[in-house]
Amino acid sequence: MAPRKKATSVPNSPVSMADLARELGVSMTTVSRALSDHFSIGPEMKLKVQKLAKKYNYQPNRMASALRKGQSKLLGIIVPYLEGRFFPKVVRGMETAASRAGYNVVICQSNEDLTHERRNIESLLSAQVAGILVSVSRTTDDFRHFEKVRGRGLPLVFFDRMMPGDALNAVVLDDREGGYLATRHLLAQGGRRVAHFGGLQQLTIYRNRYQGYRDALAEAGLPVEEELTYFGDNTEEAGAEAMRRWLALPNPPDAVFAAGDYAALGAMQEAERQGLVVPTDMAVGGFSNETFTPIAKPSITTVDQRCDEMGQAAVRLLLELIDAQAQGLDFASRQLVLRPELIIRESSQRLGRLSPTPEPLADAAVQ
Amino acid sequence: MAPRKKATSVPNSPVSMADLARELGVSMTTVSRALSDHFSIGPEMKLKVQKLAKKYNYQPNRMASALRKGQSKLLGIIVPYLEGRFFPKVVRGMETAASRAGYNVVICQSNEDLTHERRNIESLLSAQVAGILVSVSRTTDDFRHFEKVRGRGLPLVFFDRMMPGDALNAVVLDDREGGYLATRHLLAQGGRRVAHFGGLQQLTIYRNRYQGYRDALAEAGLPVEEELTYFGDNTEEAGAEAMRRWLALPNPPDAVFAAGDYAALGAMQEAERQGLVVPTDMAVGGFSNETFTPIAKPSITTVDQRCDEMGQAAVRLLLELIDAQAQGLDFASRQLVLRPELIIRESSQRLGRLSPTPEPLADAAVQ
DNA sequence: TTGTAGGCGTTATCAC
DNA sequence: GTGATAACGCCTACAA
């Protein structure tokens, strides 16, 4: 039996196509077609149906439609976490783009954990999402769950962090370019010995930022010195620890490019604790344009990741895939690469003047 | 006909209960019951079914189940926006609690706009969510769309910002208490004339923070002076503007409690630009514990909103409502009030010592 | 303890 | 142009 409550207990019970059909004395087919603007329905009939639908505030039952079509109006999103600035901003862009196209987004967090990530995939498959957007967990070294998604013919788009391979759809930042721009800038500001705080090298994004660093050094004819590189988690403590090691060297660096803003901040603070002046004695550049970077004193030079664009682009790509698949077309896999933006602030500016008024925060919010 | 692709194009096509039933030579009923651990099924049969389900990696089609039961495993969330620290953190807590209970969350942004909010509601109703969590848009002054949700018998929980009325389920912060604690602290630090930067007074949260401010003044036997209050958006510029006005007074304040951290920061920076020393000449307290507050120099005293708890508590309340409704029980509406936490930092500490080492960032993240 | 059958709301196919 | 009907996958009242 239908588990729905009696009409008495639920006054505004949802209206179904059958209700409209009955009231108009036509068949459900007609109603369905009129609502989806099918060509075979006469214009005056269409109008009648649509007016009644509006009157009763008819909302199609998406579950029923999804069941019938094997295709819902839901997009699944898997992010490693929802802290910091990056992922919330990307998700924000995704939700905006999705809702413009009449889709809703379902969010899952993998907590940087493979097991969670697998469960997230199952859960989204079970929810019959029309496609999945995923930024791969840091600890993921087995990618069969993603293969399974593709095996089911479900469109899949990676963003920011992708699995290895070529035949993938993805939207990523040109992290190498970001590392290159930041390092070149530090060199241009008179850096002679530029150190690098690198993220964990399992993640492509961090390998690429490191590569950009090396490219910039190579371009300047400088060697990559092992003692000037440190790899760790992007945290203040790790950044401070790296700086302590560097300052204990016989020939310490005079600039540092950190692959993350938290590490940059920690390194900067440690340098100041040890009596150095930033940027004069030690220029600092970070990565991610975290909310605090324009506020820190000195404000921190960093690389912006175009979060919103990334989210919107990923959704657009996914919707194209869904469309193509609905039409039975083959779709060559595509990788979009967004260009990062170097944001120069006080922590790296040795030459030229500092801007007299600090720039306003990008993220100002009312809450 | 079934719109699904042929088996050749989709090798790992999803397995249905009918498939399992056929393979085992039993009825779908048996399979269905075995999978939901129904008492009427023998243990060895249960085992057989569950093993086969595992073998084929059977995932129930939630759309079908939802359609049948009139009840999905989706929770709808409406937030005004996904920027800043607060809402992403709350959503994070919601997703965590929801996924523990086997639910997925669907996110919508209202962009602080009534029209969007109405559309969000329609969209979630259409998606057949099992319940809705909403933080009301700032511009919303018509609440019929929420009444409609309740009219449909769909559980509704407000968080942080609720609509007016009593018979509501909600999880909110005790904003009055937060304002009171912050102001009392500023007075205890020797503030004689404490100013207040207030948010837009349409929102209850800001009215309550203002009320807390007045309560603390009253307790200290001080009057509320109109020239010491300023209302505006929580932005750096507005904070700076307020401070400019106050410093132009014949008898300027020596402390300020801002209902938002961005305004607190702006006010603090403006005071420093005018040559005052924070906290000695001007003590500053904010609200929200934004990511930048521990990093600013001086670090900013603020009120933490227990975001994660709020998200989790809201989901727990919603799930209770869903449960109660499934059992046909009546559920007295309930309002949970979370106690805020005053976080004392450098911007307000005139007495006692400043902590020698700055605390680590709460939000350190790897991205 | 297990099976049969009907229906949730929508849409695609076929017939008129 | 329009209508009747079957099916999507699951759940459950009822029968056996």
PDB file of N, CA and C in Angstrom, chain A residues 1 3 10-12 57 59-63 67-68 81 83 92 95 104-107 109 122-123 126-128 148 151-152 160 206 209 234 236 262 272 288 292 295 297 305 361 365-367, chain B residues 1 3 10-12 57 59-63 67-68 81 83 92 95 104-107 109 122-123 126-128 148 151-152 160 206 209 234 236 262 272 288 292 295 297 305 361 365-367:
ATOM      1  N   MET A   1       0.822  -1.208   0.000  1.00  0.00           N
ATOM      2  CA  MET A   1       0.000   0.000   0.000  1.00  0.00           C
ATOM      3  C   MET A   1       0.854   1.255   0.000  1.00  0.00           C
ATOM      4  N   PRO A   3       2.364   4.323   1.334  1.00  0.00           N
ATOM      5  CA  PRO A   3       2.619   4.731   2.709  1.00  0.00           C
ATOM      6  C   PRO A   3       2.284   6.181   2.965  1.00  0.00           C
ATOM      7  N   VAL A  10      -2.162  15.671   5.417  1.00  0.00           N
ATOM      8  CA  VAL A  10      -1.244  16.447   4.578  1.00  0.00           C
ATOM      9  C   VAL A  10      -2.061  17.253   3.589  1.00  0.00           C
ATOM     10  N   PRO A  11      -2.431  18.452   4.001  1.00  0.00           N
ATOM     11  CA  PRO A  11      -3.335  19.259   3.186  1.00  0.00           C
ATOM     12  C   PRO A  11      -2.759  19.570   1.805  1.00  0.00           C
ATOM     13  N   ASN A  12      -1.513  20.029   1.760  1.00  0.00           N
ATOM     14  CA  ASN A  12      -0.934  20.425   0.476  1.00  0.00           C
ATOM     15  C   ASN A  12      -0.204  19.267  -0.166  1.00  0.00           C
ATOM     16  N   ASN A  57       0.508  24.400  -8.659  1.00  0.00           N
ATOM     17  CA  ASN A  57       1.926  24.374  -8.341  1.00  0.00           C
ATOM     18  C   ASN A  57       2.477  22.960  -8.469  1.00  0.00           C
ATOM     19  N   GLN A  59       4.794  20.049  -9.149  1.00  0.00           N
ATOM     20  CA  GLN A  59       6.236  19.800  -9.202  1.00  0.00           C
ATOM     21  C   GLN A  59       6.435  18.365  -9.626  1.00  0.00           C
ATOM     22  N   PRO A  60       7.152  18.136 -10.710  1.00  0.00           N
ATOM     23  CA  PRO A  60       7.340  16.754 -11.143  1.00  0.00           C
ATOM     24  C   PRO A  60       8.075  15.961 -10.074  1.00  0.00           C
ATOM     25  N   ASN A  61       7.727  14.725  -9.929  1.00  0.00           N
ATOM     26  CA  ASN A  61       8.437  13.854  -9.000  1.00  0.00           C
ATOM     27  C   ASN A  61       9.687  13.337  -9.696  1.00  0.00           C
ATOM     28  N   ARG A  62      10.815  13.877  -9.255  1.00  0.00           N
ATOM     29  CA  ARG A  62      12.058  13.542  -9.939  1.00  0.00           C
ATOM     30  C   ARG A  62      12.473  12.096  -9.731  1.00  0.00           C
ATOM     31  N   MET A  63      12.037  11.550  -8.611  1.00  0.00           N
ATOM     32  CA  MET A  63      12.371  10.157  -8.342  1.00  0.00           C
ATOM     33  C   MET A  63      11.752   9.265  -9.414  1.00  0.00           C
ATOM     34  N   LEU A  67      13.726   7.155 -12.077  1.00  0.00           N
ATOM     35  CA  LEU A  67      13.577   5.706 -12.135  1.00  0.00           C
ATOM     36  C   LEU A  67      13.263   5.282 -13.566  1.00  0.00           C
ATOM     37  N   ARG A  68      12.349   5.981 -14.152  1.00  0.00           N
ATOM     38  CA  ARG A  68      11.935   5.637 -15.509  1.00  0.00           C
ATOM     39  C   ARG A  68      13.086   5.836 -16.494  1.00  0.00           C
ATOM     40  N   TYR A  81      37.758  17.132   1.730  1.00  0.00           N
ATOM     41  CA  TYR A  81      37.270  17.766   2.957  1.00  0.00           C
ATOM     42  C   TYR A  81      36.628  19.096   2.580  1.00  0.00           C
ATOM     43  N   GLU A  83      37.177  22.014   4.468  1.00  0.00           N
ATOM     44  CA  GLU A  83      37.786  23.084   5.250  1.00  0.00           C
ATOM     45  C   GLU A  83      38.621  23.987   4.352  1.00  0.00           C
ATOM     46  N   ARG A  92      31.056  25.783  -4.333  1.00  0.00           N
ATOM     47  CA  ARG A  92      30.170  26.907  -4.565  1.00  0.00           C
ATOM     48  C   ARG A  92      29.982  27.132  -6.064  1.00  0.00           C
ATOM     49  N   GLU A  95      27.851  24.313  -7.520  1.00  0.00           N
ATOM     50  CA  GLU A  95      26.428  24.412  -7.214  1.00  0.00           C
ATOM     51  C   GLU A  95      25.788  25.476  -8.091  1.00  0.00           C
ATOM     52  N   ASN A 104      20.739  19.390  -9.121  1.00  0.00           N
ATOM     53  CA  ASN A 104      21.146  19.568  -7.733  1.00  0.00           C
ATOM     54  C   ASN A 104      22.446  18.820  -7.506  1.00  0.00           C
ATOM     55  N   VAL A 105      23.179  19.252  -6.511  1.00  0.00           N
ATOM     56  CA  VAL A 105      24.447  18.576  -6.226  1.00  0.00           C
ATOM     57  C   VAL A 105      24.389  17.863  -4.877  1.00  0.00           C
ATOM     58  N   VAL A 106      24.968  16.682  -4.863  1.00  0.00           N
ATOM     59  CA  VAL A 106      25.056  15.876  -3.654  1.00  0.00           C
ATOM     60  C   VAL A 106      26.525  15.842  -3.246  1.00  0.00           C
ATOM     61  N   ILE A 107      26.789  16.241  -2.006  1.00  0.00           N
ATOM     62  CA  ILE A 107      28.178  16.364  -1.584  1.00  0.00           C
ATOM     63  C   ILE A 107      28.618  15.251  -0.662  1.00  0.00           C
ATOM     64  N   GLN A 109      32.236  13.874   1.532  1.00  0.00           N
ATOM     65  CA  GLN A 109      33.627  14.115   1.919  1.00  0.00           C
ATOM     66  C   GLN A 109      34.333  12.774   2.088  1.00  0.00           C
ATOM     67  N   GLU A 122      29.942   4.355  -3.968  1.00  0.00           N
ATOM     68  CA  GLU A 122      28.791   3.441  -3.876  1.00  0.00           C
ATOM     69  C   GLU A 122      27.527   4.229  -3.592  1.00  0.00           C
ATOM     70  N   SER A 123      27.663   5.127  -2.638  1.00  0.00           N
ATOM     71  CA  SER A 123      26.519   5.902  -2.210  1.00  0.00           C
ATOM     72  C   SER A 123      25.966   6.755  -3.350  1.00  0.00           C
ATOM     73  N   SER A 126      24.325   4.539  -5.926  1.00  0.00           N
ATOM     74  CA  SER A 126      23.047   4.115  -5.393  1.00  0.00           C
ATOM     75  C   SER A 126      22.015   5.244  -5.487  1.00  0.00           C
ATOM     76  N   ALA A 127      22.486   6.469  -5.361  1.00  0.00           N
ATOM     77  CA  ALA A 127      21.576   7.614  -5.468  1.00  0.00           C
ATOM     78  C   ALA A 127      21.256   7.932  -6.923  1.00  0.00           C
ATOM     79  N   GLN A 128      21.801   7.151  -7.836  1.00  0.00           N
ATOM     80  CA  GLN A 128      21.514   7.305  -9.267  1.00  0.00           C
ATOM     81  C   GLN A 128      21.885   8.677  -9.803  1.00  0.00           C
ATOM     82  N   LYS A 148      35.058   1.478 -12.095  1.00  0.00           N
ATOM     83  CA  LYS A 148      33.713   0.936 -12.035  1.00  0.00           C
ATOM     84  C   LYS A 148      32.676   1.961 -12.488  1.00  0.00           C
ATOM     85  N   GLY A 151      32.868   2.085 -16.015  1.00  0.00           N
ATOM     86  CA  GLY A 151      32.331   0.830 -16.529  1.00  0.00           C
ATOM     87  C   GLY A 151      30.817   0.876 -16.612  1.00  0.00           C
ATOM     88  N   ARG A 152      30.219   1.601 -15.701  1.00  0.00           N
ATOM     89  CA  ARG A 152      28.761   1.711 -15.731  1.00  0.00           C
ATOM     90  C   ARG A 152      28.272   2.712 -16.756  1.00  0.00           C
ATOM     91  N   ASP A 160      40.987  19.287  -9.927  1.00  0.00           N
ATOM     92  CA  ASP A 160      42.161  19.582  -9.120  1.00  0.00           C
ATOM     93  C   ASP A 160      43.085  18.384  -8.928  1.00  0.00           C
ATOM     94  N   TYR A 206      51.368  18.705  -5.977  1.00  0.00           N
ATOM     95  CA  TYR A 206      52.593  19.133  -5.298  1.00  0.00           C
ATOM     96  C   TYR A 206      53.830  18.817  -6.124  1.00  0.00           C
ATOM     97  N   ARG A 209      54.005  21.664  -8.567  1.00  0.00           N
ATOM     98  CA  ARG A 209      54.479  22.939  -8.011  1.00  0.00           C
ATOM     99  C   ARG A 209      55.998  22.886  -7.836  1.00  0.00           C
ATOM    100  N   ASN A 234      51.139  20.643   4.704  1.00  0.00           N
ATOM    101  CA  ASN A 234      50.954  22.079   4.625  1.00  0.00           C
ATOM    102  C   ASN A 234      50.357  22.611   5.927  1.00  0.00           C
ATOM    103  N   GLU A 236      51.312  25.157   9.618  1.00  0.00           N
ATOM    104  CA  GLU A 236      52.228  26.153  10.169  1.00  0.00           C
ATOM    105  C   GLU A 236      53.448  25.506  10.819  1.00  0.00           C
ATOM    106  N   TYR A 262      49.668  27.808   4.462  1.00  0.00           N
ATOM    107  CA  TYR A 262      49.866  27.582   5.895  1.00  0.00           C
ATOM    108  C   TYR A 262      51.355  27.387   6.190  1.00  0.00           C
ATOM    109  N   GLU A 272      60.785  35.393  11.407  1.00  0.00           N
ATOM    110  CA  GLU A 272      60.691  36.622  12.202  1.00  0.00           C
ATOM    111  C   GLU A 272      61.073  36.359  13.653  1.00  0.00           C
ATOM    112  N   SER A 288      47.751  29.187  -2.769  1.00  0.00           N
ATOM    113  CA  SER A 288      46.317  28.947  -2.556  1.00  0.00           C
ATOM    114  C   SER A 288      45.507  30.204  -2.316  1.00  0.00           C
ATOM    115  N   PHE A 292      43.570  34.245   4.839  1.00  0.00           N
ATOM    116  CA  PHE A 292      44.405  35.023   5.747  1.00  0.00           C
ATOM    117  C   PHE A 292      45.591  35.687   5.060  1.00  0.00           C
ATOM    118  N   ILE A 295      45.831  39.390   4.974  1.00  0.00           N
ATOM    119  CA  ILE A 295      45.711  39.999   6.288  1.00  0.00           C
ATOM    120  C   ILE A 295      46.970  39.835   7.113  1.00  0.00           C
ATOM    121  N   LYS A 297      50.660  39.935   8.486  1.00  0.00           N
ATOM    122  CA  LYS A 297      51.598  41.046   8.402  1.00  0.00           C
ATOM    123  C   LYS A 297      53.003  40.502   8.409  1.00  0.00           C
ATOM    124  N   GLN A 305      44.061  30.051  -7.161  1.00  0.00           N
ATOM    125  CA  GLN A 305      43.752  28.821  -7.898  1.00  0.00           C
ATOM    126  C   GLN A 305      42.492  28.865  -8.734  1.00  0.00           C
ATOM    127  N   LEU A 361      39.698  42.412   1.659  1.00  0.00           N
ATOM    128  CA  LEU A 361      39.584  40.962   1.610  1.00  0.00           C
ATOM    129  C   LEU A 361      38.636  40.546   0.507  1.00  0.00           C
ATOM    130  N   ALA A 365      32.329  38.536   4.187  1.00  0.00           N
ATOM    131  CA  ALA A 365      31.051  37.825   4.239  1.00  0.00           C
ATOM    132  C   ALA A 365      30.261  38.372   5.401  1.00  0.00           C
ATOM    133  N   VAL A 366      28.994  38.197   5.324  1.00  0.00           N
ATOM    134  CA  VAL A 366      28.135  38.875   6.273  1.00  0.00           C
ATOM    135  C   VAL A 366      27.958  38.110   7.577  1.00  0.00           C
ATOM    136  N   GLN A 367      27.969  36.781   7.454  1.00  0.00           N
ATOM    137  CA  GLN A 367      27.703  35.963   8.654  1.00  0.00           C
ATOM    138  C   GLN A 367      28.570  36.425   9.816  1.00  0.00           C
TER     139      GLN A 367
ATOM    140  N   MET B   1      10.080   1.636 -23.666  1.00  0.00           N
ATOM    141  CA  MET B   1      11.132   0.624 -23.409  1.00  0.00           C
ATOM    142  C   MET B   1      12.203   1.141 -22.462  1.00  0.00           C
ATOM    143  N   PRO B   3      15.335   2.612 -21.217  1.00  0.00           N
ATOM    144  CA  PRO B   3      16.276   3.485 -21.906  1.00  0.00           C
ATOM    145  C   PRO B   3      17.723   3.079 -21.658  1.00  0.00           C
ATOM    146  N   VAL B  10      27.466  -1.324 -21.730  1.00  0.00           N
ATOM    147  CA  VAL B  10      27.639  -1.091 -20.298  1.00  0.00           C
ATOM    148  C   VAL B  10      27.896  -2.425 -19.610  1.00  0.00           C
ATOM    149  N   PRO B  11      29.145  -2.812 -19.553  1.00  0.00           N
ATOM    150  CA  PRO B  11      29.459  -4.143 -19.035  1.00  0.00           C
ATOM    151  C   PRO B  11      29.021  -4.351 -17.591  1.00  0.00           C
ATOM    152  N   ASN B  12      29.328  -3.392 -16.745  1.00  0.00           N
ATOM    153  CA  ASN B  12      29.011  -3.558 -15.325  1.00  0.00           C
ATOM    154  C   ASN B  12      27.653  -2.986 -14.989  1.00  0.00           C
ATOM    155  N   ASN B  57      28.031  -7.219  -6.103  1.00  0.00           N
ATOM    156  CA  ASN B  57      28.105  -5.842  -5.639  1.00  0.00           C
ATOM    157  C   ASN B  57      26.774  -5.131  -5.869  1.00  0.00           C
ATOM    158  N   GLN B  59      23.788  -2.856  -5.452  1.00  0.00           N
ATOM    159  CA  GLN B  59      23.499  -1.574  -4.791  1.00  0.00           C
ATOM    160  C   GLN B  59      22.013  -1.301  -4.985  1.00  0.00           C
ATOM    161  N   PRO B  60      21.274  -1.128  -3.929  1.00  0.00           N
ATOM    162  CA  PRO B  60      19.853  -0.857  -4.114  1.00  0.00           C
ATOM    163  C   PRO B  60      19.655   0.431  -4.905  1.00  0.00           C
ATOM    164  N   ASN B  61      18.666   0.454  -5.724  1.00  0.00           N
ATOM    165  CA  ASN B  61      18.317   1.659  -6.458  1.00  0.00           C
ATOM    166  C   ASN B  61      17.467   2.546  -5.552  1.00  0.00           C
ATOM    167  N   ARG B  62      18.096   3.588  -5.084  1.00  0.00           N
ATOM    168  CA  ARG B  62      17.417   4.429  -4.097  1.00  0.00           C
ATOM    169  C   ARG B  62      16.241   5.182  -4.680  1.00  0.00           C
ATOM    170  N   MET B  63      16.317   5.438  -5.966  1.00  0.00           N
ATOM    171  CA  MET B  63      15.199   6.138  -6.604  1.00  0.00           C
ATOM    172  C   MET B  63      13.945   5.277  -6.498  1.00  0.00           C
ATOM    173  N   LEU B  67      10.719   6.218  -4.438  1.00  0.00           N
ATOM    174  CA  LEU B  67       9.430   6.357  -5.120  1.00  0.00           C
ATOM    175  C   LEU B  67       8.380   5.515  -4.389  1.00  0.00           C
ATOM    176  N   ARG B  68       8.753   4.298  -4.093  1.00  0.00           N
ATOM    177  CA  ARG B  68       7.832   3.392  -3.432  1.00  0.00           C
ATOM    178  C   ARG B  68       7.437   3.917  -2.040  1.00  0.00           C
ATOM    179  N   TYR B  81      25.021  31.262   1.478  1.00  0.00           N
ATOM    180  CA  TYR B  81      26.209  31.261   0.607  1.00  0.00           C
ATOM    181  C   TYR B  81      27.198  30.259   1.178  1.00  0.00           C
ATOM    182  N   GLU B  83      30.627  30.953   1.384  1.00  0.00           N
ATOM    183  CA  GLU B  83      31.910  31.609   1.565  1.00  0.00           C
ATOM    184  C   GLU B  83      32.209  31.739   3.047  1.00  0.00           C
ATOM    185  N   ARG B  92      29.838  20.902   6.585  1.00  0.00           N
ATOM    186  CA  ARG B  92      30.745  19.796   6.836  1.00  0.00           C
ATOM    187  C   ARG B  92      30.205  18.902   7.956  1.00  0.00           C
ATOM    188  N   GLU B  95      27.138  16.986   6.708  1.00  0.00           N
ATOM    189  CA  GLU B  95      27.451  15.867   5.816  1.00  0.00           C
ATOM    190  C   GLU B  95      27.960  14.700   6.641  1.00  0.00           C
ATOM    191  N   ASN B 104      22.438  11.126   2.172  1.00  0.00           N
ATOM    192  CA  ASN B 104      23.269  12.072   1.433  1.00  0.00           C
ATOM    193  C   ASN B 104      22.659  13.460   1.568  1.00  0.00           C
ATOM    194  N   VAL B 105      23.491  14.458   1.373  1.00  0.00           N
ATOM    195  CA  VAL B 105      22.986  15.825   1.481  1.00  0.00           C
ATOM    196  C   VAL B 105      23.026  16.541   0.131  1.00  0.00           C
ATOM    197  N   VAL B 106      21.973  17.268  -0.120  1.00  0.00           N
ATOM    198  CA  VAL B 106      21.863  18.065  -1.342  1.00  0.00           C
ATOM    199  C   VAL B 106      21.968  19.529  -0.946  1.00  0.00           C
ATOM    200  N   ILE B 107      22.906  20.239  -1.544  1.00  0.00           N
ATOM    201  CA  ILE B 107      23.158  21.612  -1.128  1.00  0.00           C
ATOM    202  C   ILE B 107      22.623  22.635  -2.093  1.00  0.00           C
ATOM    203  N   GLN B 109      22.348  27.069  -2.578  1.00  0.00           N
ATOM    204  CA  GLN B 109      22.682  28.399  -2.068  1.00  0.00           C
ATOM    205  C   GLN B 109      21.565  29.366  -2.436  1.00  0.00           C
ATOM    206  N   GLU B 122      11.477  24.582  -3.928  1.00  0.00           N
ATOM    207  CA  GLU B 122      10.788  23.807  -4.973  1.00  0.00           C
ATOM    208  C   GLU B 122      11.678  22.663  -5.442  1.00  0.00           C
ATOM    209  N   SER B 123      12.921  23.027  -5.674  1.00  0.00           N
ATOM    210  CA  SER B 123      13.865  22.059  -6.209  1.00  0.00           C
ATOM    211  C   SER B 123      14.065  20.895  -5.248  1.00  0.00           C
ATOM    212  N   SER B 126      10.917  18.778  -5.151  1.00  0.00           N
ATOM    213  CA  SER B 126      10.873  17.976  -6.362  1.00  0.00           C
ATOM    214  C   SER B 126      11.858  16.811  -6.279  1.00  0.00           C
ATOM    215  N   ALA B 127      12.960  17.023  -5.607  1.00  0.00           N
ATOM    216  CA  ALA B 127      13.963  15.955  -5.449  1.00  0.00           C
ATOM    217  C   ALA B 127      13.537  14.968  -4.373  1.00  0.00           C
ATOM    218  N   GLN B 128      12.390  15.190  -3.769  1.00  0.00           N
ATOM    219  CA  GLN B 128      11.825  14.271  -2.784  1.00  0.00           C
ATOM    220  C   GLN B 128      12.727  14.050  -1.576  1.00  0.00           C
ATOM    221  N   LYS B 148       4.721  25.983   3.377  1.00  0.00           N
ATOM    222  CA  LYS B 148       4.352  24.968   2.402  1.00  0.00           C
ATOM    223  C   LYS B 148       5.063  23.639   2.687  1.00  0.00           C
ATOM    224  N   GLY B 151       3.415  22.205   5.480  1.00  0.00           N
ATOM    225  CA  GLY B 151       2.106  21.766   5.026  1.00  0.00           C
ATOM    226  C   GLY B 151       2.164  20.396   4.360  1.00  0.00           C
ATOM    227  N   ARG B 152       3.271  20.124   3.709  1.00  0.00           N
ATOM    228  CA  ARG B 152       3.431  18.830   3.057  1.00  0.00           C
ATOM    229  C   ARG B 152       3.807  17.738   4.049  1.00  0.00           C
ATOM    230  N   ASP B 160      20.942  28.390  12.739  1.00  0.00           N
ATOM    231  CA  ASP B 160      21.551  29.721  12.838  1.00  0.00           C
ATOM    232  C   ASP B 160      20.572  30.860  12.606  1.00  0.00           C
ATOM    233  N   TYR B 206      21.944  39.303  14.649  1.00  0.00           N
ATOM    234  CA  TYR B 206      22.589  40.579  14.944  1.00  0.00           C
ATOM    235  C   TYR B 206      21.854  41.352  16.036  1.00  0.00           C
ATOM    236  N   ARG B 209      23.103  39.810  19.222  1.00  0.00           N
ATOM    237  CA  ARG B 209      24.462  40.196  19.622  1.00  0.00           C
ATOM    238  C   ARG B 209      24.434  41.612  20.223  1.00  0.00           C
ATOM    239  N   ASN B 234      28.953  43.490   7.470  1.00  0.00           N
ATOM    240  CA  ASN B 234      30.165  43.000   8.095  1.00  0.00           C
ATOM    241  C   ASN B 234      31.305  42.950   7.089  1.00  0.00           C
ATOM    242  N   GLU B 236      35.301  44.927   5.966  1.00  0.00           N
ATOM    243  CA  GLU B 236      36.404  45.745   6.460  1.00  0.00           C
ATOM    244  C   GLU B 236      36.114  47.229   6.298  1.00  0.00           C
ATOM    245  N   TYR B 262      35.095  40.595  10.174  1.00  0.00           N
ATOM    246  CA  TYR B 262      35.606  41.452   9.119  1.00  0.00           C
ATOM    247  C   TYR B 262      35.513  42.918   9.544  1.00  0.00           C
ATOM    248  N   GLU B 272      44.647  51.745  13.986  1.00  0.00           N
ATOM    249  CA  GLU B 272      46.110  51.756  13.901  1.00  0.00           C
ATOM    250  C   GLU B 272      46.595  52.800  12.896  1.00  0.00           C
ATOM    251  N   SER B 288      32.783  35.379  15.230  1.00  0.00           N
ATOM    252  CA  SER B 288      32.756  34.285  14.236  1.00  0.00           C
ATOM    253  C   SER B 288      34.006  33.423  14.238  1.00  0.00           C
ATOM    254  N   PHE B 292      41.140  34.087   9.783  1.00  0.00           N
ATOM    255  CA  PHE B 292      42.227  35.055   9.868  1.00  0.00           C
ATOM    256  C   PHE B 292      42.413  35.633  11.265  1.00  0.00           C
ATOM    257  N   ILE B 295      45.576  35.015  13.119  1.00  0.00           N
ATOM    258  CA  ILE B 295      46.769  35.372  12.357  1.00  0.00           C
ATOM    259  C   ILE B 295      46.979  36.866  12.303  1.00  0.00           C
ATOM    260  N   LYS B 297      47.564  40.673  13.174  1.00  0.00           N
ATOM    261  CA  LYS B 297      48.455  41.199  14.205  1.00  0.00           C
ATOM    262  C   LYS B 297      47.926  42.526  14.662  1.00  0.00           C
ATOM    263  N   GLN B 305      31.517  30.037  17.048  1.00  0.00           N
ATOM    264  CA  GLN B 305      30.106  29.701  16.872  1.00  0.00           C
ATOM    265  C   GLN B 305      29.776  28.223  16.894  1.00  0.00           C
ATOM    266  N   LEU B 361      46.835  27.540  13.933  1.00  0.00           N
ATOM    267  CA  LEU B 361      45.563  27.726  13.255  1.00  0.00           C
ATOM    268  C   LEU B 361      44.688  26.502  13.421  1.00  0.00           C
ATOM    269  N   ALA B 365      45.029  23.146   6.645  1.00  0.00           N
ATOM    270  CA  ALA B 365      44.499  22.199   5.677  1.00  0.00           C
ATOM    271  C   ALA B 365      45.570  21.927   4.661  1.00  0.00           C
ATOM    272  N   VAL B 366      45.454  20.819   4.001  1.00  0.00           N
ATOM    273  CA  VAL B 366      46.539  20.354   3.162  1.00  0.00           C
ATOM    274  C   VAL B 366      46.529  20.946   1.769  1.00  0.00           C
ATOM    275  N   GLN B 367      45.344  21.247   1.291  1.00  0.00           N
ATOM    276  CA  GLN B 367      45.241  21.711  -0.109  1.00  0.00           C
ATOM    277  C   GLN B 367      46.196  22.853  -0.375  1.00  0.00           C
TER     278      GLN B 367
END
